[in-house]
PDB file of C-alpha atoms in Angstrom:
ATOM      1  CA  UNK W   1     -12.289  15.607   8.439  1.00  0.00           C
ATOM      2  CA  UNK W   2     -11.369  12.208   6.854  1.00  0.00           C
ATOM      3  CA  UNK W   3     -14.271  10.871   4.626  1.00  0.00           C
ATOM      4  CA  UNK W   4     -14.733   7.329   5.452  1.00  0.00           C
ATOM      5  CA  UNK W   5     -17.538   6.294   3.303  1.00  0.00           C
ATOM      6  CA  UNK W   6     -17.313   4.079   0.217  1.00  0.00           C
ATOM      7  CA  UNK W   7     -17.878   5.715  -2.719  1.00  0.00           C
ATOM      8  CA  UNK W   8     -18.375   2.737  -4.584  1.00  0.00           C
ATOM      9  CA  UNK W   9     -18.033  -1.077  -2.516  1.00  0.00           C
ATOM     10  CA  UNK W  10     -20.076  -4.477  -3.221  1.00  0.00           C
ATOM     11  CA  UNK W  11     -20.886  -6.163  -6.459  1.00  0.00           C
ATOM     12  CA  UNK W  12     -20.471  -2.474  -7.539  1.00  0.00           C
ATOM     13  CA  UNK W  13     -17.098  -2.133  -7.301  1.00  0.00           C
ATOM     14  CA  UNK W  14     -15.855  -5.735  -8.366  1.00  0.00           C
ATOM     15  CA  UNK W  15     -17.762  -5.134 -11.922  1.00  0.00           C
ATOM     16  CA  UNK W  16     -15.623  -1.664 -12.051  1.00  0.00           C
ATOM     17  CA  UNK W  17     -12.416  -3.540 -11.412  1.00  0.00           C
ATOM     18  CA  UNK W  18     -13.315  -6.559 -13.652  1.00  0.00           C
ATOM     19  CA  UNK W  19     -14.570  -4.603 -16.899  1.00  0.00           C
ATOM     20  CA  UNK W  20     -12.538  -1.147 -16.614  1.00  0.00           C
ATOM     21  CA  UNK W  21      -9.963  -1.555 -19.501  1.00  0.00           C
ATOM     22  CA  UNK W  22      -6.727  -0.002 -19.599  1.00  0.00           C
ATOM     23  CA  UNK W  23      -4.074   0.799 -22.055  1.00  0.00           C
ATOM     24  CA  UNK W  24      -1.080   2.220 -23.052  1.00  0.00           C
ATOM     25  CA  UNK W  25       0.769   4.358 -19.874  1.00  0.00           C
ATOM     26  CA  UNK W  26      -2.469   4.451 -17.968  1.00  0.00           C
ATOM     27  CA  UNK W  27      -3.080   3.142 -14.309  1.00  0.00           C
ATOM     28  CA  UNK W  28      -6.367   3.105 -12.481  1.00  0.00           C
ATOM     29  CA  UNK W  29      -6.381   2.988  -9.035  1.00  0.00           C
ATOM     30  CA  UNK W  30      -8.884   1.471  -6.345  1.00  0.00           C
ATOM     31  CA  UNK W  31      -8.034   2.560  -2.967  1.00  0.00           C
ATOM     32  CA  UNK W  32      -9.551   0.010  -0.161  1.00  0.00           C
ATOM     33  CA  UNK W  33      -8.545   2.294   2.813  1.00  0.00           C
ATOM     34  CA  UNK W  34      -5.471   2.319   5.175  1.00  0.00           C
ATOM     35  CA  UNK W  35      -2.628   1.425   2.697  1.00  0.00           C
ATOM     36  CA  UNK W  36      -4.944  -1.183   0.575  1.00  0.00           C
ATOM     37  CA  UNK W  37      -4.804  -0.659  -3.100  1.00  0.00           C
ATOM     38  CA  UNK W  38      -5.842  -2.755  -6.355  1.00  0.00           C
ATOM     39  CA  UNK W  39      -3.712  -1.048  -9.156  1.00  0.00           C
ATOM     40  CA  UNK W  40      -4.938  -2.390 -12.381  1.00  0.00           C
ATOM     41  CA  UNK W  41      -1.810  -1.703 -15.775  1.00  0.00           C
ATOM     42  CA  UNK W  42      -2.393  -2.632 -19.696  1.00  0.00           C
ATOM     43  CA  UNK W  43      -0.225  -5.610 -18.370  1.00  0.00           C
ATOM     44  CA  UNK W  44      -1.673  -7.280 -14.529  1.00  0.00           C
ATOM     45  CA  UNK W  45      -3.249  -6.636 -11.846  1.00  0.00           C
ATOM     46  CA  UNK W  46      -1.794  -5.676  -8.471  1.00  0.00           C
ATOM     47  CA  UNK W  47      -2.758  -5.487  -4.938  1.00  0.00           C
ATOM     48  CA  UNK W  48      -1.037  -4.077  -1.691  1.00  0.00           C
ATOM     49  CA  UNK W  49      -1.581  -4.378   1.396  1.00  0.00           C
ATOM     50  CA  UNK W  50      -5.542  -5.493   1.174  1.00  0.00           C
ATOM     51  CA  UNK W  51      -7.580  -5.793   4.457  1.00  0.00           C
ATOM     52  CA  UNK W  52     -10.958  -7.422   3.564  1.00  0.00           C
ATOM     53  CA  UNK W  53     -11.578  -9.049   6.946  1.00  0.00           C
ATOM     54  CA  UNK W  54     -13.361  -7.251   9.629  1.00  0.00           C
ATOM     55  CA  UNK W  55     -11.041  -5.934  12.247  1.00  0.00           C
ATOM     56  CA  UNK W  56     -12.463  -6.470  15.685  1.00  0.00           C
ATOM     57  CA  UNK W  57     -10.733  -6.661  19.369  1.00  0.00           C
ATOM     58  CA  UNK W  58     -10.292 -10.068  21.601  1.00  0.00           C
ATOM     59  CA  UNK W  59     -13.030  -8.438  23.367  1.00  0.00           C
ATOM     60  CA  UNK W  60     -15.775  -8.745  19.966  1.00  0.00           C
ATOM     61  CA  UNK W  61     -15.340  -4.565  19.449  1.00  0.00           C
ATOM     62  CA  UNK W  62     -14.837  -3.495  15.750  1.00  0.00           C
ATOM     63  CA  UNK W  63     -11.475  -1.441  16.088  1.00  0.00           C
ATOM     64  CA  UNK W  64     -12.071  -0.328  12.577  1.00  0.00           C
ATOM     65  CA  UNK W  65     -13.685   2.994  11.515  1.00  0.00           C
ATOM     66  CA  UNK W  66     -15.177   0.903   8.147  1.00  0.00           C
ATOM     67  CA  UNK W  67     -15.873  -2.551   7.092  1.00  0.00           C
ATOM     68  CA  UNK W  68     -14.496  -3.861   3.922  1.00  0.00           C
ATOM     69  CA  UNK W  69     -15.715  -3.408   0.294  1.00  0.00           C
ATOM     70  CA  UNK W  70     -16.091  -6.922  -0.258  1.00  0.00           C
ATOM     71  CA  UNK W  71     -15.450 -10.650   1.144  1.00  0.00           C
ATOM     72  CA  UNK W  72     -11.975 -11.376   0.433  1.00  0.00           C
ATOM     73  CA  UNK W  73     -12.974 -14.640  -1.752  1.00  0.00           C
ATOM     74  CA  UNK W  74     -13.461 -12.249  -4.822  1.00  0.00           C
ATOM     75  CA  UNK W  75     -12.582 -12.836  -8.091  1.00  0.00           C
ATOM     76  CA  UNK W  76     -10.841  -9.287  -9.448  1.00  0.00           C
ATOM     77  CA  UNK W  77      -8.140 -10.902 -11.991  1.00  0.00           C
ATOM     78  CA  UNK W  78      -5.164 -10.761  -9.453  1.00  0.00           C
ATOM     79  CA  UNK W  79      -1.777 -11.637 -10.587  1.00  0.00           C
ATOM     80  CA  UNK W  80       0.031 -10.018  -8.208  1.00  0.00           C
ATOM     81  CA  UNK W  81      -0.266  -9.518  -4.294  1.00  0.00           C
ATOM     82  CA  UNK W  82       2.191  -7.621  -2.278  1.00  0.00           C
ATOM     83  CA  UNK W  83       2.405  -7.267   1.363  1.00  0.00           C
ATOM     84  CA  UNK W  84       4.342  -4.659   3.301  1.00  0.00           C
ATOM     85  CA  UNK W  85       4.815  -6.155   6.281  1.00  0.00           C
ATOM     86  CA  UNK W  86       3.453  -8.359   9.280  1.00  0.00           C
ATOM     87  CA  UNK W  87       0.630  -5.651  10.787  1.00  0.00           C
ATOM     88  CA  UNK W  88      -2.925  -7.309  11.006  1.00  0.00           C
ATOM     89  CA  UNK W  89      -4.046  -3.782   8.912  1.00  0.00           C
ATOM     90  CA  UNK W  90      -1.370  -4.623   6.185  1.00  0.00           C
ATOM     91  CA  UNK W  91      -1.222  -8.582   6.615  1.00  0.00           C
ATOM     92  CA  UNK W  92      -4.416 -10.333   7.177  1.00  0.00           C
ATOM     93  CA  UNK W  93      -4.425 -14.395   6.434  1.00  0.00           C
ATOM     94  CA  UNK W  94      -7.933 -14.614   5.296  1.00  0.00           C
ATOM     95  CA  UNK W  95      -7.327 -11.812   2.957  1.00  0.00           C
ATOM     96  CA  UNK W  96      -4.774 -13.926   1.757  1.00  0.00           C
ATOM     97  CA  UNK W  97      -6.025 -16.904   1.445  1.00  0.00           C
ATOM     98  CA  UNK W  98      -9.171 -16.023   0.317  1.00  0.00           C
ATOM     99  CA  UNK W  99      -8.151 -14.243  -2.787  1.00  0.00           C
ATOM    100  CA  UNK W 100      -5.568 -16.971  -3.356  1.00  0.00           C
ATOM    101  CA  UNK W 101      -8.764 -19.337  -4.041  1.00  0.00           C
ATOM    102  CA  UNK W 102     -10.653 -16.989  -6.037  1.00  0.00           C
ATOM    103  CA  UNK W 103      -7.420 -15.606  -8.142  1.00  0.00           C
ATOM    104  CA  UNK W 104      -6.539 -18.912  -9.352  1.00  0.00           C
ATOM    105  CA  UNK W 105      -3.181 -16.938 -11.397  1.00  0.00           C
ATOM    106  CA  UNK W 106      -2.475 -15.333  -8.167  1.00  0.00           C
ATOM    107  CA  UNK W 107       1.140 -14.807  -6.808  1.00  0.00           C
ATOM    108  CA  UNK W 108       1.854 -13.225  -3.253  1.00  0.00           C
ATOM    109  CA  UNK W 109       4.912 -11.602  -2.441  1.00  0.00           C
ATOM    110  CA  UNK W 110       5.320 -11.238   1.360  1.00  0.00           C
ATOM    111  CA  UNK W 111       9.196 -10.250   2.970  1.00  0.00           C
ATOM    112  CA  UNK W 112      11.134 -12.988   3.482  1.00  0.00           C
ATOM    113  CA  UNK W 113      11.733 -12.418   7.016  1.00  0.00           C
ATOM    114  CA  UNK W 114       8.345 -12.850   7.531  1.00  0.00           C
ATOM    115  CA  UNK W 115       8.640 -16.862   6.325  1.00  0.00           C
ATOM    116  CA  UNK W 116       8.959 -17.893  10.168  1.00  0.00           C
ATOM    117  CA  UNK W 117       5.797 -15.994  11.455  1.00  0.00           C
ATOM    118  CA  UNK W 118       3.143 -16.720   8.672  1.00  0.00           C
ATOM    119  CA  UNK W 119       2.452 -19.845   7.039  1.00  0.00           C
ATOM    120  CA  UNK W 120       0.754 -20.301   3.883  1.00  0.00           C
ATOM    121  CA  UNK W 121       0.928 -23.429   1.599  1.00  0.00           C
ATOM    122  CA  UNK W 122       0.786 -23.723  -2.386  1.00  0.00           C
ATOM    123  CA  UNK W 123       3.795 -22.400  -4.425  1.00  0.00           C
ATOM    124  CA  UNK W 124       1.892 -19.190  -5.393  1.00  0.00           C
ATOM    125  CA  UNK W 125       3.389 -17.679  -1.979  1.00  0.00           C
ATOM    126  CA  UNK W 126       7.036 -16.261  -2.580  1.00  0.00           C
ATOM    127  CA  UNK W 127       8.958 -14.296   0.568  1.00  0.00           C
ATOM    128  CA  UNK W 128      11.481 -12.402  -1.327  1.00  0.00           C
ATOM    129  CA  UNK W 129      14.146 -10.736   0.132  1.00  0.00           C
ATOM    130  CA  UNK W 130      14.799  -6.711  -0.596  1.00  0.00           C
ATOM    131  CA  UNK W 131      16.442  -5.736  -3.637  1.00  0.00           C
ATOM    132  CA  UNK W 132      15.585  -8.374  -5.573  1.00  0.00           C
ATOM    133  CA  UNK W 133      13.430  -7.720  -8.648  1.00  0.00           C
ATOM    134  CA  UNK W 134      10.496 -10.365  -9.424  1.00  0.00           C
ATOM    135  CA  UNK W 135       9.530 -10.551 -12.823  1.00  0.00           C
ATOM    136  CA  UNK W 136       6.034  -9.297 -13.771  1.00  0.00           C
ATOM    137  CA  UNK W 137       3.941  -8.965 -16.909  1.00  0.00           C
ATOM    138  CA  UNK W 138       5.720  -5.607 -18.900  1.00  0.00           C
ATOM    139  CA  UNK W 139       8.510  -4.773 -15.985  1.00  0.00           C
ATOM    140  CA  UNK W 140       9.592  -6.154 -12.193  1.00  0.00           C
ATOM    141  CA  UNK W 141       9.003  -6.061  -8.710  1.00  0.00           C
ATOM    142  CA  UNK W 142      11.441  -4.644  -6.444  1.00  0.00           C
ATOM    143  CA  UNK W 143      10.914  -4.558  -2.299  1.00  0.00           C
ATOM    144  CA  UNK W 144      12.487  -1.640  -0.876  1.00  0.00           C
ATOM    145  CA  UNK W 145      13.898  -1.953   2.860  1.00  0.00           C
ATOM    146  CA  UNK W 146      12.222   0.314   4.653  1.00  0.00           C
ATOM    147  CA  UNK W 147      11.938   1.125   8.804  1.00  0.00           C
ATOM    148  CA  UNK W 148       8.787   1.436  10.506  1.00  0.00           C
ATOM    149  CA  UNK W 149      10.324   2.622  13.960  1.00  0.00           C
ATOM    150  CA  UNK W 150      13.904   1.593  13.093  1.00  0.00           C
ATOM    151  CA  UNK W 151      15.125  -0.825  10.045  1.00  0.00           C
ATOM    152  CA  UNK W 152      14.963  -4.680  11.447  1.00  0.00           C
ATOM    153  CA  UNK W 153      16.494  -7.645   9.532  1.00  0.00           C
ATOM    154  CA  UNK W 154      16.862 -11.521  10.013  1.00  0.00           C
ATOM    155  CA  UNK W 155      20.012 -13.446  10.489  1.00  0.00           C
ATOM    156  CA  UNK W 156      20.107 -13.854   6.378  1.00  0.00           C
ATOM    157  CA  UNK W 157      19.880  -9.869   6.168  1.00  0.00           C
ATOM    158  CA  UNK W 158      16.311  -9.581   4.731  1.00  0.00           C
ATOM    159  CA  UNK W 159      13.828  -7.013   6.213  1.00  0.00           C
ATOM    160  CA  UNK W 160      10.680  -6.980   7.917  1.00  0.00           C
ATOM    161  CA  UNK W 161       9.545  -4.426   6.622  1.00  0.00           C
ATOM    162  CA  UNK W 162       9.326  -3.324   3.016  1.00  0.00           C
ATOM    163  CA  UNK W 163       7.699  -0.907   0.266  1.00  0.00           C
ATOM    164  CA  UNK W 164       7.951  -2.354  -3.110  1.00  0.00           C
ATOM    165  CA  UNK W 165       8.693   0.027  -6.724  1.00  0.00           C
ATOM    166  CA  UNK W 166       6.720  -1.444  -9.553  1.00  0.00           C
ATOM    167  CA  UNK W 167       8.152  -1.275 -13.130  1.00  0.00           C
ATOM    168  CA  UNK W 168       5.451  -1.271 -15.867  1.00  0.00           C
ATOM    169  CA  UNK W 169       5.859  -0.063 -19.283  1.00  0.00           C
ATOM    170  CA  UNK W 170       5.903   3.312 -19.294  1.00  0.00           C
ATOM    171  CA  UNK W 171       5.650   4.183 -15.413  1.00  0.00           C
ATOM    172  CA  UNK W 172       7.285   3.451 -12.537  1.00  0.00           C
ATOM    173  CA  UNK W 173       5.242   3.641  -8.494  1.00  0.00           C
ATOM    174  CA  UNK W 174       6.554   3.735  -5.568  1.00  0.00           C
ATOM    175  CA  UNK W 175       4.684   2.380  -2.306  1.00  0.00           C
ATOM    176  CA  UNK W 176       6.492   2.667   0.706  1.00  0.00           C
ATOM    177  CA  UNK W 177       4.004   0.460   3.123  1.00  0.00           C
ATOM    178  CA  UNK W 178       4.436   1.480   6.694  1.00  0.00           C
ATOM    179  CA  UNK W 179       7.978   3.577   6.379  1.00  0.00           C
ATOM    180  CA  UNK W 180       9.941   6.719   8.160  1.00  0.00           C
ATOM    181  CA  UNK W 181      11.474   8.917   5.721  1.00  0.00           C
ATOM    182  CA  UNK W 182      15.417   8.842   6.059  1.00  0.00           C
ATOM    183  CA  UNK W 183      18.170   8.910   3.440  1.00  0.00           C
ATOM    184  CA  UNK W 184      18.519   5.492   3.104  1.00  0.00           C
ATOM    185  CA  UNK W 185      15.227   5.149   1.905  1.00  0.00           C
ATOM    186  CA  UNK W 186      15.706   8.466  -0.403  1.00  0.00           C
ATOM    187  CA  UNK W 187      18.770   6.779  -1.586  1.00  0.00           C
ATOM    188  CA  UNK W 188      16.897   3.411  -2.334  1.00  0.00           C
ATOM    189  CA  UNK W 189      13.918   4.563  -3.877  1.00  0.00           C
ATOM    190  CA  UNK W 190      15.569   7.754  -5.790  1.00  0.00           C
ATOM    191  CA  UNK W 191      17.382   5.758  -8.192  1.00  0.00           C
ATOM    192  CA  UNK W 192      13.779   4.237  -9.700  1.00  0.00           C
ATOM    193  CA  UNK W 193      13.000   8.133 -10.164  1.00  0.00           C
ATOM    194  CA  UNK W 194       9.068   6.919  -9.406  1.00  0.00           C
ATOM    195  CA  UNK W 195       6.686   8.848 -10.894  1.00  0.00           C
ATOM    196  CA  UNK W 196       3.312   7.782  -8.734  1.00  0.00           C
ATOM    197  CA  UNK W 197       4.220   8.010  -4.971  1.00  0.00           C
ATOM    198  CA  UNK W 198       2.131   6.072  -1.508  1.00  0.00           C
ATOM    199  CA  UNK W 199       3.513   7.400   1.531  1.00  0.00           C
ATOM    200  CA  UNK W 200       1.891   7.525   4.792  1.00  0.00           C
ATOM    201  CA  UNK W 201       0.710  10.306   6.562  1.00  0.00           C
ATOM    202  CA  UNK W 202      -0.285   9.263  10.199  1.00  0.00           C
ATOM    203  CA  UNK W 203       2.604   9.829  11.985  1.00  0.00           C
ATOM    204  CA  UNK W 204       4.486   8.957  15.468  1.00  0.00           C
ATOM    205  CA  UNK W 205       4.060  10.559  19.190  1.00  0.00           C
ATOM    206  CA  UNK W 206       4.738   9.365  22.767  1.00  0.00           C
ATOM    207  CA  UNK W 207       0.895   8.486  23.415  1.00  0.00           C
ATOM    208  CA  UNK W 208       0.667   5.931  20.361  1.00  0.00           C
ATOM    209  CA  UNK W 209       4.133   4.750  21.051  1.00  0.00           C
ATOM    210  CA  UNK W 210       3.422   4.316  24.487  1.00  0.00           C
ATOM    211  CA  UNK W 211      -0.099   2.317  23.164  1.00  0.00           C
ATOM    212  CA  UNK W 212       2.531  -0.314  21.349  1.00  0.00           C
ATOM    213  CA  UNK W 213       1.191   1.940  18.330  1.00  0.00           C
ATOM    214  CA  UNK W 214       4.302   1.688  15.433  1.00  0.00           C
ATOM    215  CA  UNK W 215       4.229   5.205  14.279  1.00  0.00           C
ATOM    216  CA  UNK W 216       5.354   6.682  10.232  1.00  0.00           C
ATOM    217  CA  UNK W 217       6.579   9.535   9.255  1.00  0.00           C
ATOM    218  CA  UNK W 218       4.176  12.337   9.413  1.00  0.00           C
ATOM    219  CA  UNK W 219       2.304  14.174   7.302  1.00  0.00           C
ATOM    220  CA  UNK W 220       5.291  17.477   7.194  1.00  0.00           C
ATOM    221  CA  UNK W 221       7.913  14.505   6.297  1.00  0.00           C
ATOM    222  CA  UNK W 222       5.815  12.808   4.157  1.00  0.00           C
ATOM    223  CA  UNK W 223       5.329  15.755   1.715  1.00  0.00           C
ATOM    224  CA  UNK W 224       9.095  16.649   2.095  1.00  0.00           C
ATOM    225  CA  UNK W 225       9.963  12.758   1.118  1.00  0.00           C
ATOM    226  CA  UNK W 226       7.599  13.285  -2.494  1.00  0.00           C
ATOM    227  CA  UNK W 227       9.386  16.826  -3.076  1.00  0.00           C
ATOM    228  CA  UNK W 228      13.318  14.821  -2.800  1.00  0.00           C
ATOM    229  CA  UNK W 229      11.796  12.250  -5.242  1.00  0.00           C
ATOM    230  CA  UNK W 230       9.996  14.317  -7.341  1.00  0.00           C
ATOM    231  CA  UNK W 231       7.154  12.097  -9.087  1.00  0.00           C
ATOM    232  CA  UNK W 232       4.075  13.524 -11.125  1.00  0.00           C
ATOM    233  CA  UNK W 233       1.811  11.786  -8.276  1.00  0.00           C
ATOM    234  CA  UNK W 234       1.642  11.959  -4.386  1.00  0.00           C
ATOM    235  CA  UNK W 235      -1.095   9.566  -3.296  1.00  0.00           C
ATOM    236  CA  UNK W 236      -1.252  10.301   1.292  1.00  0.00           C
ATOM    237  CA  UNK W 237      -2.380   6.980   2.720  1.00  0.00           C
ATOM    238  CA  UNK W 238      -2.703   5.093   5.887  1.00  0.00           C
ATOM    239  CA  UNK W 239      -4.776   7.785   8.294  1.00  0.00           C
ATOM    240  CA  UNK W 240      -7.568   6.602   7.802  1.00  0.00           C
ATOM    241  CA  UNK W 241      -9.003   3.303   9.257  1.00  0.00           C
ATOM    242  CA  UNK W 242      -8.332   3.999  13.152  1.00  0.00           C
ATOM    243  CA  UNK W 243      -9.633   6.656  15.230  1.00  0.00           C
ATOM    244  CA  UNK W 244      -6.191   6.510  17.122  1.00  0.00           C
ATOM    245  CA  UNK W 245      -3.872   6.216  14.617  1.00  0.00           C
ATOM    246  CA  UNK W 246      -4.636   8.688  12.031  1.00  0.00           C
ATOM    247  CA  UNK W 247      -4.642  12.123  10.153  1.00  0.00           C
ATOM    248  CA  UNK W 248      -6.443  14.678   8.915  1.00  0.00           C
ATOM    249  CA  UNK W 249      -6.139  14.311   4.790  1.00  0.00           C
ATOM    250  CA  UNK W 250      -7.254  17.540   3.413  1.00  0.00           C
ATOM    251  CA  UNK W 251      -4.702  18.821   5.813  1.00  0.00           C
ATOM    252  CA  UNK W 252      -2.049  16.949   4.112  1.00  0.00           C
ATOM    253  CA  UNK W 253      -3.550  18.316   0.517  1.00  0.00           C
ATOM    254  CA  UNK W 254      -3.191  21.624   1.421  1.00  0.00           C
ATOM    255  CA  UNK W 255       0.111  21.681   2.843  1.00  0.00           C
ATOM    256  CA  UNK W 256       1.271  19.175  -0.120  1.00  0.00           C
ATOM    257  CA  UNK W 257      -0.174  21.481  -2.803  1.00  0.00           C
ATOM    258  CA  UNK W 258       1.401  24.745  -1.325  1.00  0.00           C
ATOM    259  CA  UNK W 259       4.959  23.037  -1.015  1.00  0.00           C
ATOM    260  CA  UNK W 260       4.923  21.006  -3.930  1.00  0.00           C
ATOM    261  CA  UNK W 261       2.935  22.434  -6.160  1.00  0.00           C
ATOM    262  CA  UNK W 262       4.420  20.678  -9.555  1.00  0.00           C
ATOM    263  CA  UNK W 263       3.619  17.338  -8.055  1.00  0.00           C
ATOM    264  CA  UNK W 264      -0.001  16.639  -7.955  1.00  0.00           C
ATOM    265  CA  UNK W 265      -1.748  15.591  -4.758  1.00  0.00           C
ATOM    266  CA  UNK W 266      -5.049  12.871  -4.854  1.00  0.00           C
ATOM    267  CA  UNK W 267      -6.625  11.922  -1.614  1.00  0.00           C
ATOM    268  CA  UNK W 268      -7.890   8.249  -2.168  1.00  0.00           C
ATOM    269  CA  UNK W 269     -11.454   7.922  -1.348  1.00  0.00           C
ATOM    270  CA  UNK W 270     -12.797   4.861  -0.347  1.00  0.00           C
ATOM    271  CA  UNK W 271     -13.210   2.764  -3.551  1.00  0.00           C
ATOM    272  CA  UNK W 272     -13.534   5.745  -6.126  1.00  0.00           C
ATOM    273  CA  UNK W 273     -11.216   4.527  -8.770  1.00  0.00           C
ATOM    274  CA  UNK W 274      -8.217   6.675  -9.818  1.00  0.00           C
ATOM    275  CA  UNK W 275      -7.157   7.141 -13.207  1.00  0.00           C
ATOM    276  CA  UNK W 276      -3.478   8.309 -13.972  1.00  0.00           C
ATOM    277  CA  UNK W 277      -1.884   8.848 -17.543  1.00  0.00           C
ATOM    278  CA  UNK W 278       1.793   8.920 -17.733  1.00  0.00           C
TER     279      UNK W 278
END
């Protein structure tokens, strides 16, 4: 059973992010649920894939199974934002925009085959094409081609979809935002050699399919994917926020933990911060 309470959220959690300090090959990690993350280096501070809107139907239901930490006009020291993909649960415009007002050294990386569906003004908005590292504080950037149901590009060649492999001193992470494991993606990603893995764990049937539900690889391919990499960290994600559309975590730990027992397993909880020393 998925625990889907905040374990820390609020004013709470923004001091954490704000006033931990981090050095040397350290990371701390603040999962915000589905495949939302702040990552916070001796060098910047990251986010993927945030959703700090509400998620509710046309018809006024909340589709979510939790609200969001905080309002996304929060101050946390951004520097960088990167976005996956355009899914409502991975891109969400007042997320966006929000933080771009309160992160006044904030710069958003979005795919650019995205460019022609979302608009956002201000130069501090970059769509970057895959394989192209960005510069950041103490290492790069890189977005990652990846397919959610099958790999889709523009007519310039970029993706849709993409994870992105961050370069800090020291360490090197690898988050695949919504993905299938294949050997293109081994191929693209195994050349970092990553040493913190995100991979989803949610899946793909006929039922969600048939829903217009985008599946990922599952929970068996996602542990087989962080064995052919071989990091120090698997970190399951995205099975979380929808009742339809996700997965049983300790499930995942278990399995991960019996078949790849050299690579260490951490479930994100909601908000609990992460520490990892490499």
């Amino acid at each position: 059973m998925n625990d889907i309470s905040w374990h820390n959220s609020g004013q709470n959690l923004i001091d954490e992010i704000l006033e931990t300090d981090v050095s040397g090959n350290t990371v701390c990690i603040w999962p915000l649920g589905q495949c939302g993350f702040i990552l916070k280096t001796a060098e910047t501070v990251i986010g993927i894939d945030p959703v700090l809107s509400p998620m509710y139907s046309s018809g006024g239901i909340l589709q979510s199974l939790f609200l969001p930490p905080f309002k996304p006009d929060t101050e946390l020291h951004l520097s960088w934002l990167l976005v996956s993909h355009n899914h409502s649960d991975h891109l969400d415009v007042p997320t966006i925009e929000g933080l771009l007002r309160a992160n006044k050294d904030l710069h958003v990386i979005i795919p650019a085959a995205v460019k022609n569906e979302v608009s956002f003004s201000g130069k501090r908005v970059s769509y970057v094409k895959q394989d192209q590292p960005v510069p950041i504080p103490g290492g790069s950037v890189t977005g990652i081609a990846t397919a959610h149901d099958v790999y889709r590009y523009d007519a310039e060649g970029s993706s849709y979809s993409q994870g992105y492999v961050i370069r800090q001193k020291g360490m090197t992470m690898f988050h695949s935002g919504d993905a299938l494991a294949d050997q293109e993606l081994l191929r693209n990603v195994g050349k970092f050699h990553p040493d913190v893995v995100f991979l989803p764990i949610n899946g793909r049937d006929e039922i969600r399919e048939k829903q217009g539900i985008v599946g990922n690889m599952s929970m068996e391919e996602a542990v087989l994917f962080a064995k052919q990499l071989s990091p120090r960290v698997f970190i399951p994600m995205h099975y979380d926020l929808f009742a339809n559309n996700g997965f049983d975590v300790e499930t995942c730990r278990i399995h991960a933990e019996k078949t790849i027992p050299q690579v260490k397993t951490i479930v994100p909880l909601l908000g609990k911060k992460i520490t990892i020393q490499l």
